[in-house]
Amino acid sequence: MKIAFVSFEVYPLAKVGGLADVAGSLPKALKKKNVDVSIFMPYHKIVEENIKKFGLEVKKVIDDFDLGIGTDQKASIYKTNLPETDIPIYLVSNDYYFSSKDVYGSPDGGQQAIFFTKAVIDSIKKLNIHFDVIHSNDWQTGLLPVYLKTIYREDSYFSDISTVYTIHNLGYQGVFDRSYMNFAKLPDYVYNMDGIEFYGRINFMKGGILFSDIVNTVSPTYAEEIKTPEYGEKLEGVLQLRKDVLYGVLNGIDYVENDPETDKRIPYNYNLKSLEGKRKNKDSLQKEVGLEVERDTPVIGLISRLFDQKGLDLVDDIMKYVVASCNVNFVLLGTGEPKYENAFLELAKEFPKKVAVKIGFDVNLAQRIYAASDFFLMPSKYEPCGLGQMYSLRYGTIPIVRYTGGLADTVAEFDGKSGNGFGFKNYDSSYLLKAILKALYYYKRDDFMPVLIKNAMNTDLSWERSASEYVKLYELSKTR
């Protein structure tokens, strides 16, 4: 089976969020299942830098060509490989649309996404690769199945290609003015309430949901949640309409890239049989971020975009009490809304030996926080899947989460014997506080923590299981 995997970001060539981790890991797991995967992504400036960093070969495989949309800009296609694999990556290149070092830095994200999507379709034909399935991801590629089911409908080259569309976060849908219909050169008949029209505008993700053969999202619980008004982001009716082809497949993480026994990004390696390295990592992190080095003091880590979705209002509401009253250290890494950045920076000023806040994102520091912390905080308002709790479990760091979406699918309440973390359901800071206090109670019990850490590190969240589910979806898409 030949799969074209289309994503706007792919780790380690370009990473902003969890989409990049999925796009960089899932193809490798599919390859092990004897699936022939090719990746298509934009040739961002950061990609060019990382190709040099990894010493990858890159060559132009298609010269400049017109796209037949509302711009004279031309696309060209380059080819490289996913680092340390033979999985090909085809890079859509254009200096106008992909000139920013910021992956999502284009002044016109709608035009950028249309340009990329149309270039992928046309390049597939020019490359003369006969894919069985095109797997597109998130709103930036939402119009891809719309194109295939409309202006390419009579093109025999694409007649046997089916489509799978993955929603990574329903909160970001790609909603733009109706004028983008003309730029995309899509037929007028798709602009209606049964098509891509959305409250007088156009919605890229709605197009992906309606026009794909199979739709999935990144956890079973989230697949159910998004069919309700609370989580549906005004698309719950559309998702209910397509419920017969809507599936939830839990993401995984790369167990080779994220292995506490071999990870070069952490100072001390360790495994379940010998956890001394984890304790040394804790000492090292406390020293690095300016906290008192005290092994008996539990460290609570938080790595996140600092937005409302991530439950930062709950954390802000109770963390001063937790730090002042419970003898804990709190380490935060992230960037986002100024109100949260300022609030946590103020907390660090008030408790300089107990709280460390690093505004920004540092992949290596993030890994050290996963490895060194005792607990990992993730009280999201909603969470399609979440990767932070998976990384923390892999490194024996116990998650404290709100049971929603993928968090509910990966974290089970510890009862003294079974379970791998702690959590709460009601979105209220008092329930978060109760979950933290329960976790700290078990932390003080030497007879329970080894069991809890063992349960965490034995949780299987590798891509092996998830890749098999995607193969089933690809096969199912061929029957639609």
CSV table of C-alpha atoms in Angstrom, one decimal:
chain,number,residue,atom,x,y,z
A,1,MET,CA,0.0,0.0,0.0
A,2,LYS,CA,1.3,3.4,-1.0
A,3,ILE,CA,0.4,6.4,1.3
A,4,ALA,CA,1.0,10.1,0.6
A,5,PHE,CA,1.2,11.7,4.1
A,6,VAL,CA,0.6,15.4,3.9
A,7,SER,CA,1.5,17.7,6.8
A,8,PHE,CA,2.4,21.3,7.3
A,9,GLU,CA,5.1,20.4,9.8
A,10,VAL,CA,7.2,17.3,10.3
A,11,TYR,CA,9.7,16.7,13.2
A,12,PRO,CA,12.6,17.1,13.1
A,13,LEU,CA,12.6,19.3,10.0
A,14,ALA,CA,9.9,21.7,11.3
A,15,LYS,CA,8.1,21.7,14.6
A,16,VAL,CA,5.6,23.9,16.2
A,17,GLY,CA,3.3,21.5,18.0
A,18,GLY,CA,2.2,17.9,18.3
A,19,LEU,CA,1.3,17.6,14.6
A,20,ALA,CA,5.0,17.6,13.8
A,21,ASP,CA,5.7,14.8,16.3
A,22,VAL,CA,2.9,12.7,14.8
A,23,ALA,CA,4.1,13.4,11.2
A,24,GLY,CA,7.7,12.5,12.1
A,25,SER,CA,6.8,9.3,14.0
A,26,LEU,CA,3.8,7.7,12.4
A,27,PRO,CA,5.4,7.2,9.0
A,28,LYS,CA,8.3,5.3,10.6
A,29,ALA,CA,5.8,3.0,12.4
A,30,LEU,CA,3.9,2.5,9.2
A,31,LYS,CA,7.1,1.6,7.4
A,32,LYS,CA,7.5,-1.2,9.9
A,33,LYS,CA,4.1,-2.4,8.9
A,34,ASN,CA,5.3,-2.7,5.2
A,35,VAL,CA,3.4,0.4,4.2
A,36,ASP,CA,5.2,2.5,1.6
A,37,VAL,CA,5.0,6.1,2.9
A,38,SER,CA,6.0,9.3,1.3
A,39,ILE,CA,5.7,12.6,3.1
A,40,PHE,CA,4.7,16.0,1.6
A,41,MET,CA,5.4,19.2,3.4
A,42,PRO,CA,6.3,22.9,2.7
A,43,TYR,CA,9.9,23.8,2.2
A,44,HIS,CA,9.9,26.2,5.1
A,45,LYS,CA,13.1,28.2,5.8
A,46,ILE,CA,13.6,26.2,9.0
A,47,VAL,CA,13.5,23.0,7.0
A,48,GLU,CA,16.4,24.3,4.9
A,49,GLU,CA,18.4,25.0,8.1
A,50,ASN,CA,17.6,21.6,9.5
A,51,ILE,CA,18.5,19.8,6.3
A,52,LYS,CA,22.0,21.3,6.6
A,53,LYS,CA,22.1,20.5,10.3
A,54,PHE,CA,21.3,16.8,9.7
A,55,GLY,CA,23.6,16.6,6.7
A,56,LEU,CA,20.7,15.4,4.4
A,57,GLU,CA,20.9,15.3,0.7
A,58,VAL,CA,18.3,17.3,-1.1
A,59,LYS,CA,17.6,17.6,-4.9
A,60,LYS,CA,15.1,19.3,-7.1
A,61,VAL,CA,12.8,16.8,-8.7
A,62,ILE,CA,10.2,19.1,-10.4
A,63,ASP,CA,11.0,22.5,-11.9
A,64,ASP,CA,8.7,25.5,-11.5
A,65,PHE,CA,5.1,24.9,-12.5
A,66,ASP,CA,1.8,26.8,-12.5
A,67,LEU,CA,-0.9,25.8,-10.2
A,68,GLY,CA,-4.0,27.2,-11.9
A,69,ILE,CA,-5.1,29.2,-8.9
A,70,GLY,CA,-5.4,32.9,-8.2
A,71,THR,CA,-1.7,33.6,-8.2
A,72,ASP,CA,1.2,33.8,-10.7
A,73,GLN,CA,3.5,32.2,-8.1
A,74,LYS,CA,5.0,28.9,-9.2
A,75,ALA,CA,5.8,25.8,-7.2
A,76,SER,CA,8.8,23.6,-7.4
A,77,ILE,CA,9.4,20.3,-5.7
A,78,TYR,CA,12.5,19.1,-3.8
A,79,LYS,CA,13.2,15.7,-2.3
A,80,THR,CA,15.0,14.6,0.8
A,81,ASN,CA,14.6,11.9,3.4
A,82,LEU,CA,13.3,11.8,6.9
A,83,PRO,CA,16.5,11.8,9.0
A,84,GLU,CA,17.9,8.3,9.7
A,85,THR,CA,15.3,6.7,7.4
A,86,ASP,CA,14.8,6.0,3.7
A,87,ILE,CA,11.3,7.6,3.9
A,88,PRO,CA,11.1,10.2,1.2
A,89,ILE,CA,10.0,13.8,1.9
A,90,TYR,CA,8.8,15.9,-1.0
A,91,LEU,CA,9.1,19.6,-0.2
A,92,VAL,CA,6.9,22.2,-1.9
A,93,SER,CA,9.1,25.2,-2.5
A,94,ASN,CA,8.1,28.9,-3.1
A,95,ASP,CA,10.0,31.9,-1.8
A,96,TYR,CA,6.9,34.0,-1.5
A,97,TYR,CA,4.7,31.7,0.5
A,98,PHE,CA,7.4,29.9,2.5
A,99,SER,CA,9.9,32.7,3.2
A,100,SER,CA,9.3,33.1,6.9
A,101,LYS,CA,11.4,31.3,9.5
A,102,ASP,CA,8.2,30.9,11.4
A,103,VAL,CA,6.3,27.8,10.1
A,104,TYR,CA,3.0,29.7,10.4
A,105,GLY,CA,4.5,33.1,9.8
A,106,SER,CA,2.9,33.9,6.4
A,107,PRO,CA,0.9,37.1,6.2
A,108,ASP,CA,-1.8,35.1,4.5
A,109,GLY,CA,-2.3,31.7,5.9
A,110,GLY,CA,-5.3,30.9,3.7
A,111,GLN,CA,-3.4,31.5,0.5
A,112,GLN,CA,-0.4,29.7,1.8
A,113,ALA,CA,-2.5,26.6,2.7
A,114,ILE,CA,-4.3,26.6,-0.7
A,115,PHE,CA,-1.0,27.0,-2.6
A,116,PHE,CA,0.5,24.0,-0.6
A,117,THR,CA,-2.5,21.8,-1.1
A,118,LYS,CA,-2.8,22.4,-4.8
A,119,ALA,CA,0.9,21.9,-5.3
A,120,VAL,CA,0.8,18.6,-3.5
A,121,ILE,CA,-2.0,17.2,-5.8
A,122,ASP,CA,-0.3,18.4,-9.0
A,123,SER,CA,3.1,17.2,-8.0
A,124,ILE,CA,1.8,13.7,-7.2
A,125,LYS,CA,0.7,13.4,-10.9
A,126,LYS,CA,4.0,15.0,-12.1
A,127,LEU,CA,6.0,12.5,-10.0
A,128,ASN,CA,3.9,9.7,-11.5
A,129,ILE,CA,3.6,8.0,-8.2
A,130,HIS,CA,0.3,6.0,-7.9
A,131,PHE,CA,-0.7,6.3,-4.3
A,132,ASP,CA,-3.5,4.3,-2.9
A,133,VAL,CA,-4.4,6.8,-0.1
A,134,ILE,CA,-3.7,10.5,0.5
A,135,HIS,CA,-3.6,11.1,4.3
A,136,SER,CA,-4.0,14.8,5.0
A,137,ASN,CA,-3.7,16.5,8.4
A,138,ASP,CA,-5.4,19.5,10.0
A,139,TRP,CA,-7.0,22.5,8.5
A,140,GLN,CA,-4.1,23.5,6.2
A,141,THR,CA,-4.8,20.4,4.1
A,142,GLY,CA,-8.6,20.4,4.5
A,143,LEU,CA,-9.2,21.5,0.9
A,144,LEU,CA,-7.2,18.6,-0.5
A,145,PRO,CA,-10.1,16.1,-0.6
A,146,VAL,CA,-12.4,18.9,-1.8
A,147,TYR,CA,-10.2,19.4,-4.9
A,148,LEU,CA,-10.1,15.7,-5.5
A,149,LYS,CA,-13.8,15.3,-5.3
A,150,THR,CA,-14.5,18.4,-7.6
A,151,ILE,CA,-12.1,19.7,-10.2
A,152,TYR,CA,-10.0,16.4,-10.2
A,153,ARG,CA,-13.1,14.2,-10.2
A,154,GLU,CA,-12.9,13.3,-13.9
A,155,ASP,CA,-9.1,12.9,-13.9
A,156,SER,CA,-8.5,9.2,-14.3
A,157,TYR,CA,-5.1,9.5,-12.6
A,158,PHE,CA,-6.7,10.1,-9.2
A,159,SER,CA,-9.8,7.9,-9.7
A,160,ASP,CA,-8.4,5.1,-7.5
A,161,ILE,CA,-7.0,7.4,-4.7
A,162,SER,CA,-9.0,7.4,-1.5
A,163,THR,CA,-8.6,10.0,1.3
A,164,VAL,CA,-8.1,9.9,5.0
A,165,TYR,CA,-8.4,13.2,7.0
A,166,THR,CA,-7.1,13.6,10.5
A,167,ILE,CA,-8.3,16.3,12.9
A,168,HIS,CA,-5.5,17.1,15.3
A,169,ASN,CA,-7.3,20.0,17.0
A,170,LEU,CA,-10.9,21.0,16.2
A,171,GLY,CA,-10.2,24.4,17.7
A,172,TYR,CA,-8.2,25.5,14.7
A,173,GLN,CA,-10.3,25.2,11.6
A,174,GLY,CA,-9.0,27.6,8.9
A,175,VAL,CA,-11.9,29.9,8.5
A,176,PHE,CA,-11.5,32.6,5.8
A,177,ASP,CA,-13.4,35.1,3.8
A,178,ARG,CA,-15.5,33.9,0.9
A,179,SER,CA,-13.1,35.6,-1.6
A,180,TYR,CA,-10.7,32.7,-1.0
A,181,MET,CA,-13.0,30.6,-3.2
A,182,ASN,CA,-11.9,32.6,-6.1
A,183,PHE,CA,-8.2,32.2,-5.2
A,184,ALA,CA,-8.6,28.5,-4.8
A,185,LYS,CA,-10.6,28.3,-8.1
A,186,LEU,CA,-13.0,25.8,-6.6
A,187,PRO,CA,-16.4,25.4,-8.2
A,188,ASP,CA,-19.1,27.7,-6.8
A,189,TYR,CA,-21.4,24.8,-6.0
A,190,VAL,CA,-19.3,23.7,-3.0
A,191,TYR,CA,-20.0,27.1,-1.3
A,192,ASN,CA,-23.2,26.3,0.6
A,193,MET,CA,-24.2,25.0,4.0
A,194,ASP,CA,-23.8,21.4,2.9
A,195,GLY,CA,-20.3,22.2,1.6
A,196,ILE,CA,-17.5,24.4,2.8
A,197,GLU,CA,-19.6,27.5,3.6
A,198,PHE,CA,-19.4,28.4,7.3
A,199,TYR,CA,-21.4,31.4,8.7
A,200,GLY,CA,-20.8,33.4,5.5
A,201,ARG,CA,-17.2,32.4,5.2
A,202,ILE,CA,-15.3,29.2,4.1
A,203,ASN,CA,-14.0,26.6,6.5
A,204,PHE,CA,-11.1,24.5,5.3
A,205,MET,CA,-11.5,21.8,8.0
A,206,LYS,CA,-15.2,21.4,7.3
A,207,GLY,CA,-14.2,20.6,3.7
A,208,GLY,CA,-11.8,17.9,4.9
A,209,ILE,CA,-14.5,16.4,7.1
A,210,LEU,CA,-17.2,16.4,4.4
A,211,PHE,CA,-15.2,15.4,1.4
A,212,SER,CA,-12.8,12.7,2.8
A,213,ASP,CA,-13.6,9.0,2.6
A,214,ILE,CA,-12.5,8.5,6.2
A,215,VAL,CA,-12.2,11.0,9.0
A,216,ASN,CA,-10.4,10.4,12.3
A,217,THR,CA,-9.1,12.3,15.2
A,218,VAL,CA,-6.3,11.5,17.6
A,219,SER,CA,-8.1,9.7,20.5
A,220,PRO,CA,-11.2,7.7,20.9
A,221,THR,CA,-12.7,9.9,23.7
A,222,TYR,CA,-12.1,13.1,21.6
A,223,ALA,CA,-13.8,11.5,18.7
A,224,GLU,CA,-16.9,11.2,20.8
A,225,GLU,CA,-16.6,14.5,22.5
A,226,ILE,CA,-16.5,16.5,19.3
A,227,LYS,CA,-19.9,15.3,18.3
A,228,THR,CA,-21.3,17.4,21.2
A,229,PRO,CA,-22.0,21.1,21.4
A,230,GLU,CA,-19.5,21.4,24.3
A,231,TYR,CA,-16.5,20.3,22.2
A,232,GLY,CA,-17.8,20.5,18.7
A,233,GLU,CA,-16.7,24.1,17.9
A,234,LYS,CA,-19.8,24.6,15.8
A,235,LEU,CA,-19.0,21.6,13.7
A,236,GLU,CA,-20.8,19.0,15.9
A,237,GLY,CA,-23.6,18.8,13.4
A,238,VAL,CA,-21.2,18.1,10.5
A,239,LEU,CA,-19.4,15.5,12.6
A,240,GLN,CA,-22.7,13.8,13.6
A,241,LEU,CA,-23.5,13.7,9.9
A,242,ARG,CA,-20.3,11.8,9.2
A,243,LYS,CA,-20.3,9.7,12.4
A,244,ASP,CA,-20.3,6.5,10.4
A,245,VAL,CA,-16.8,7.3,9.0
A,246,LEU,CA,-15.5,9.1,12.1
A,247,TYR,CA,-12.9,7.2,14.1
A,248,GLY,CA,-10.6,7.9,17.0
A,249,VAL,CA,-7.0,6.6,16.9
A,250,LEU,CA,-4.8,7.4,19.8
A,251,ASN,CA,-1.5,9.0,19.0
A,252,GLY,CA,1.7,7.3,20.1
A,253,ILE,CA,5.3,8.6,20.7
A,254,ASP,CA,8.6,7.5,19.3
A,255,TYR,CA,10.0,5.0,21.8
A,256,VAL,CA,13.5,5.2,20.2
A,257,GLU,CA,13.7,9.0,20.3
A,258,ASN,CA,12.2,9.1,23.8
A,259,ASP,CA,14.0,6.5,25.8
A,260,PRO,CA,15.3,7.4,29.3
A,261,GLU,CA,17.9,4.7,29.0
A,262,THR,CA,19.6,6.2,25.9
A,263,ASP,CA,18.3,9.8,25.5
A,264,LYS,CA,21.3,12.1,25.0
A,265,ARG,CA,19.3,15.2,25.8
A,266,ILE,CA,19.2,14.3,29.5
A,267,PRO,CA,22.3,14.4,31.8
A,268,TYR,CA,21.7,11.0,33.4
A,269,ASN,CA,20.2,7.9,31.8
A,270,TYR,CA,18.1,5.4,33.7
A,271,ASN,CA,15.6,2.6,33.4
A,272,LEU,CA,13.0,1.0,35.5
A,273,LYS,CA,15.5,-1.3,37.2
A,274,SER,CA,17.7,1.6,38.2
A,275,LEU,CA,16.1,4.9,38.9
A,276,GLU,CA,19.1,6.6,40.4
A,277,GLY,CA,19.6,8.5,37.1
A,278,LYS,CA,16.2,10.0,37.5
A,279,ARG,CA,17.0,11.3,40.9
A,280,LYS,CA,20.2,12.8,39.6
A,281,ASN,CA,18.3,14.4,36.8
A,282,LYS,CA,16.1,16.1,39.4
A,283,ASP,CA,19.2,17.4,41.3
A,284,SER,CA,20.6,18.7,38.0
A,285,LEU,CA,17.3,20.4,36.9
A,286,GLN,CA,16.9,22.1,40.3
A,287,LYS,CA,20.4,23.5,40.1
A,288,GLU,CA,20.0,24.5,36.4
A,289,VAL,CA,16.9,26.6,36.9
A,290,GLY,CA,18.0,28.1,40.2
A,291,LEU,CA,15.9,26.1,42.7
A,292,GLU,CA,17.2,24.6,46.0
A,293,VAL,CA,18.6,21.2,45.4
A,294,GLU,CA,16.4,19.0,47.6
A,295,ARG,CA,15.5,15.5,46.7
A,296,ASP,CA,12.7,15.2,49.2
A,297,THR,CA,10.9,18.2,47.7
A,298,PRO,CA,8.6,17.0,44.9
A,299,VAL,CA,9.0,18.8,41.5
A,300,ILE,CA,5.9,19.5,39.5
A,301,GLY,CA,6.6,20.2,35.8
A,302,LEU,CA,4.5,22.0,33.3
A,303,ILE,CA,5.4,22.3,29.6
A,304,SER,CA,2.7,24.0,27.5
A,305,ARG,CA,1.5,26.7,25.2
A,306,LEU,CA,0.2,29.2,27.7
A,307,PHE,CA,-3.4,29.5,26.5
A,308,ASP,CA,-6.8,29.0,28.0
A,309,GLN,CA,-7.3,25.6,26.4
A,310,LYS,CA,-4.5,24.2,28.5
A,311,GLY,CA,-6.2,24.9,31.8
A,312,LEU,CA,-3.7,27.6,32.8
A,313,ASP,CA,-6.5,29.6,34.5
A,314,LEU,CA,-6.9,26.7,37.0
A,315,VAL,CA,-3.1,26.5,37.6
A,316,ASP,CA,-2.9,30.2,38.1
A,317,ASP,CA,-5.8,30.1,40.6
A,318,ILE,CA,-4.2,27.5,42.9
A,319,MET,CA,-0.4,27.3,42.3
A,320,LYS,CA,0.5,30.0,44.8
A,321,TYR,CA,-1.3,28.1,47.6
A,322,VAL,CA,0.4,24.8,46.5
A,323,VAL,CA,3.9,26.3,46.5
A,324,ALA,CA,3.4,28.2,49.8
A,325,SER,CA,1.7,25.4,51.7
A,326,CYS,CA,2.9,22.1,50.3
A,327,ASN,CA,6.7,22.3,50.0
A,328,VAL,CA,6.9,21.7,46.3
A,329,ASN,CA,9.0,23.0,43.4
A,330,PHE,CA,7.2,24.2,40.3
A,331,VAL,CA,9.0,24.4,36.9
A,332,LEU,CA,7.2,25.9,33.9
A,333,LEU,CA,8.4,26.0,30.3
A,334,GLY,CA,6.2,27.7,27.7
A,335,THR,CA,5.0,30.8,25.9
A,336,GLY,CA,1.7,32.2,25.0
A,337,GLU,CA,-0.8,34.8,26.3
A,338,PRO,CA,0.9,37.7,28.2
A,339,LYS,CA,-1.5,37.4,31.1
A,340,TYR,CA,-0.2,33.9,31.9
A,341,GLU,CA,3.4,34.7,31.1
A,342,ASN,CA,3.2,37.6,33.5
A,343,ALA,CA,1.3,35.8,36.2
A,344,PHE,CA,3.8,32.9,36.4
A,345,LEU,CA,6.8,35.2,36.2
A,346,GLU,CA,5.4,37.1,39.2
A,347,LEU,CA,5.0,33.8,41.0
A,348,ALA,CA,8.6,33.0,40.4
A,349,LYS,CA,9.7,36.4,41.7
A,350,GLU,CA,7.7,35.8,44.9
A,351,PHE,CA,9.1,32.3,45.4
A,352,PRO,CA,12.5,32.4,43.7
A,353,LYS,CA,13.8,29.2,45.3
A,354,LYS,CA,10.6,27.2,44.7
A,355,VAL,CA,9.3,28.4,41.3
A,356,ALA,CA,11.2,28.5,38.0
A,357,VAL,CA,9.6,29.9,34.9
A,358,LYS,CA,11.2,29.9,31.4
A,359,ILE,CA,9.3,31.8,28.8
A,360,GLY,CA,9.9,30.3,25.3
A,361,PHE,CA,10.4,26.8,24.1
A,362,ASP,CA,13.5,24.7,24.3
A,363,VAL,CA,13.3,21.1,23.1
A,364,ASN,CA,16.2,20.0,25.2
A,365,LEU,CA,15.1,21.7,28.4
A,366,ALA,CA,11.7,20.2,27.9
A,367,GLN,CA,13.2,16.7,27.8
A,368,ARG,CA,15.1,17.5,31.0
A,369,ILE,CA,11.9,18.5,32.7
A,370,TYR,CA,10.1,15.3,31.6
A,371,ALA,CA,13.0,13.3,33.0
A,372,ALA,CA,13.6,15.2,36.2
A,373,SER,CA,10.1,16.0,37.5
A,374,ASP,CA,8.1,13.9,39.9
A,375,PHE,CA,4.8,15.1,38.5
A,376,PHE,CA,3.6,16.6,35.3
A,377,LEU,CA,0.7,19.0,35.2
A,378,MET,CA,-1.8,18.9,32.3
A,379,PRO,CA,-5.3,20.2,33.4
A,380,SER,CA,-6.6,20.9,29.9
A,381,LYS,CA,-10.0,22.3,29.2
A,382,TYR,CA,-10.0,20.0,26.2
A,383,GLU,CA,-7.2,17.9,24.7
A,384,PRO,CA,-7.6,16.0,21.4
A,385,CYS,CA,-4.8,13.6,22.4
A,386,GLY,CA,-1.9,15.2,24.2
A,387,LEU,CA,1.7,14.1,24.0
A,388,GLY,CA,3.1,15.7,27.2
A,389,GLN,CA,1.4,13.1,29.4
A,390,MET,CA,2.8,10.3,27.2
A,391,TYR,CA,6.4,11.7,27.4
A,392,SER,CA,6.1,12.0,31.2
A,393,LEU,CA,4.8,8.4,31.6
A,394,ARG,CA,7.7,7.2,29.4
A,395,TYR,CA,10.1,8.9,31.8
A,396,GLY,CA,8.5,7.8,35.0
A,397,THR,CA,7.0,11.2,35.8
A,398,ILE,CA,3.5,11.0,37.0
A,399,PRO,CA,0.8,13.0,35.2
A,400,ILE,CA,-1.9,15.0,36.9
A,401,VAL,CA,-4.5,15.7,34.3
A,402,ARG,CA,-8.1,16.6,33.6
A,403,TYR,CA,-9.8,13.5,32.3
A,404,THR,CA,-10.8,14.7,28.8
A,405,GLY,CA,-9.9,13.6,25.3
A,406,GLY,CA,-6.7,11.7,25.0
A,407,LEU,CA,-5.8,12.4,28.6
A,408,ALA,CA,-8.8,10.2,29.6
A,409,ASP,CA,-7.5,7.5,27.2
A,410,THR,CA,-4.0,7.4,28.5
A,411,VAL,CA,-4.1,8.2,32.3
A,412,ALA,CA,-5.8,6.0,34.8
A,413,GLU,CA,-6.4,7.0,38.4
A,414,PHE,CA,-3.9,5.3,40.8
A,415,ASP,CA,-5.6,3.4,43.5
A,416,GLY,CA,-2.5,2.1,45.4
A,417,LYS,CA,-2.0,-0.9,43.0
A,418,SER,CA,-3.2,-0.1,39.5
A,419,GLY,CA,-3.3,3.1,37.6
A,420,ASN,CA,-0.5,5.5,36.3
A,421,GLY,CA,-1.5,9.0,37.4
A,422,PHE,CA,-4.1,11.3,39.0
A,423,GLY,CA,-6.8,13.4,37.6
A,424,PHE,CA,-10.2,15.1,37.8
A,425,LYS,CA,-13.2,15.7,35.6
A,426,ASN,CA,-15.0,18.9,36.6
A,427,TYR,CA,-13.3,21.9,35.1
A,428,ASP,CA,-12.7,23.8,38.4
A,429,SER,CA,-9.5,24.7,40.2
A,430,SER,CA,-10.7,23.1,43.5
A,431,TYR,CA,-10.8,19.7,41.7
A,432,LEU,CA,-7.3,20.3,40.3
A,433,LEU,CA,-6.1,21.1,43.8
A,434,LYS,CA,-7.6,17.9,45.2
A,435,ALA,CA,-5.8,15.9,42.5
A,436,ILE,CA,-2.5,17.6,43.3
A,437,LEU,CA,-2.9,17.0,47.0
A,438,LYS,CA,-3.8,13.3,46.4
A,439,ALA,CA,-0.6,13.0,44.3
A,440,LEU,CA,1.5,14.6,47.0
A,441,TYR,CA,0.0,12.2,49.6
A,442,TYR,CA,1.2,9.2,47.6
A,443,TYR,CA,4.6,10.9,47.1
A,444,LYS,CA,5.2,10.8,50.8
A,445,ARG,CA,4.5,7.0,50.9
A,446,ASP,CA,7.7,5.1,50.0
A,447,ASP,CA,5.6,1.9,49.6
A,448,PHE,CA,3.4,3.4,46.8
A,449,MET,CA,5.7,5.6,44.6
A,450,PRO,CA,7.8,2.7,43.2
A,451,VAL,CA,4.6,0.9,42.2
A,452,LEU,CA,3.2,4.1,40.6
A,453,ILE,CA,6.5,4.8,38.7
A,454,LYS,CA,6.6,1.2,37.5
A,455,ASN,CA,3.0,1.4,36.3
A,456,ALA,CA,3.8,4.6,34.4
A,457,MET,CA,6.9,3.4,32.7
A,458,ASN,CA,5.2,0.1,31.7
A,459,THR,CA,2.3,2.0,30.0
A,460,ASP,CA,2.5,1.1,26.3
A,461,LEU,CA,2.1,4.3,24.3
A,462,SER,CA,4.3,3.4,21.3
A,463,TRP,CA,3.2,3.9,17.7
A,464,GLU,CA,3.1,0.1,17.2
A,465,ARG,CA,-0.5,-0.2,18.2
A,466,SER,CA,-1.6,3.1,16.6
A,467,ALA,CA,0.1,2.3,13.3
A,468,SER,CA,-2.0,-0.9,13.0
A,469,GLU,CA,-5.2,1.1,13.5
A,470,TYR,CA,-4.2,3.5,10.7
A,471,VAL,CA,-3.5,0.6,8.3
A,472,LYS,CA,-7.1,-0.5,9.0
A,473,LEU,CA,-8.4,3.0,8.2
A,474,TYR,CA,-6.4,3.1,5.0
A,475,GLU,CA,-7.9,-0.3,4.0
A,476,LEU,CA,-11.4,0.9,5.0
A,477,SER,CA,-11.0,4.0,2.9
A,478,LYS,CA,-10.6,1.9,-0.2
A,479,THR,CA,-14.1,0.4,0.3
A,480,ARG,CA,-15.9,3.8,0.4
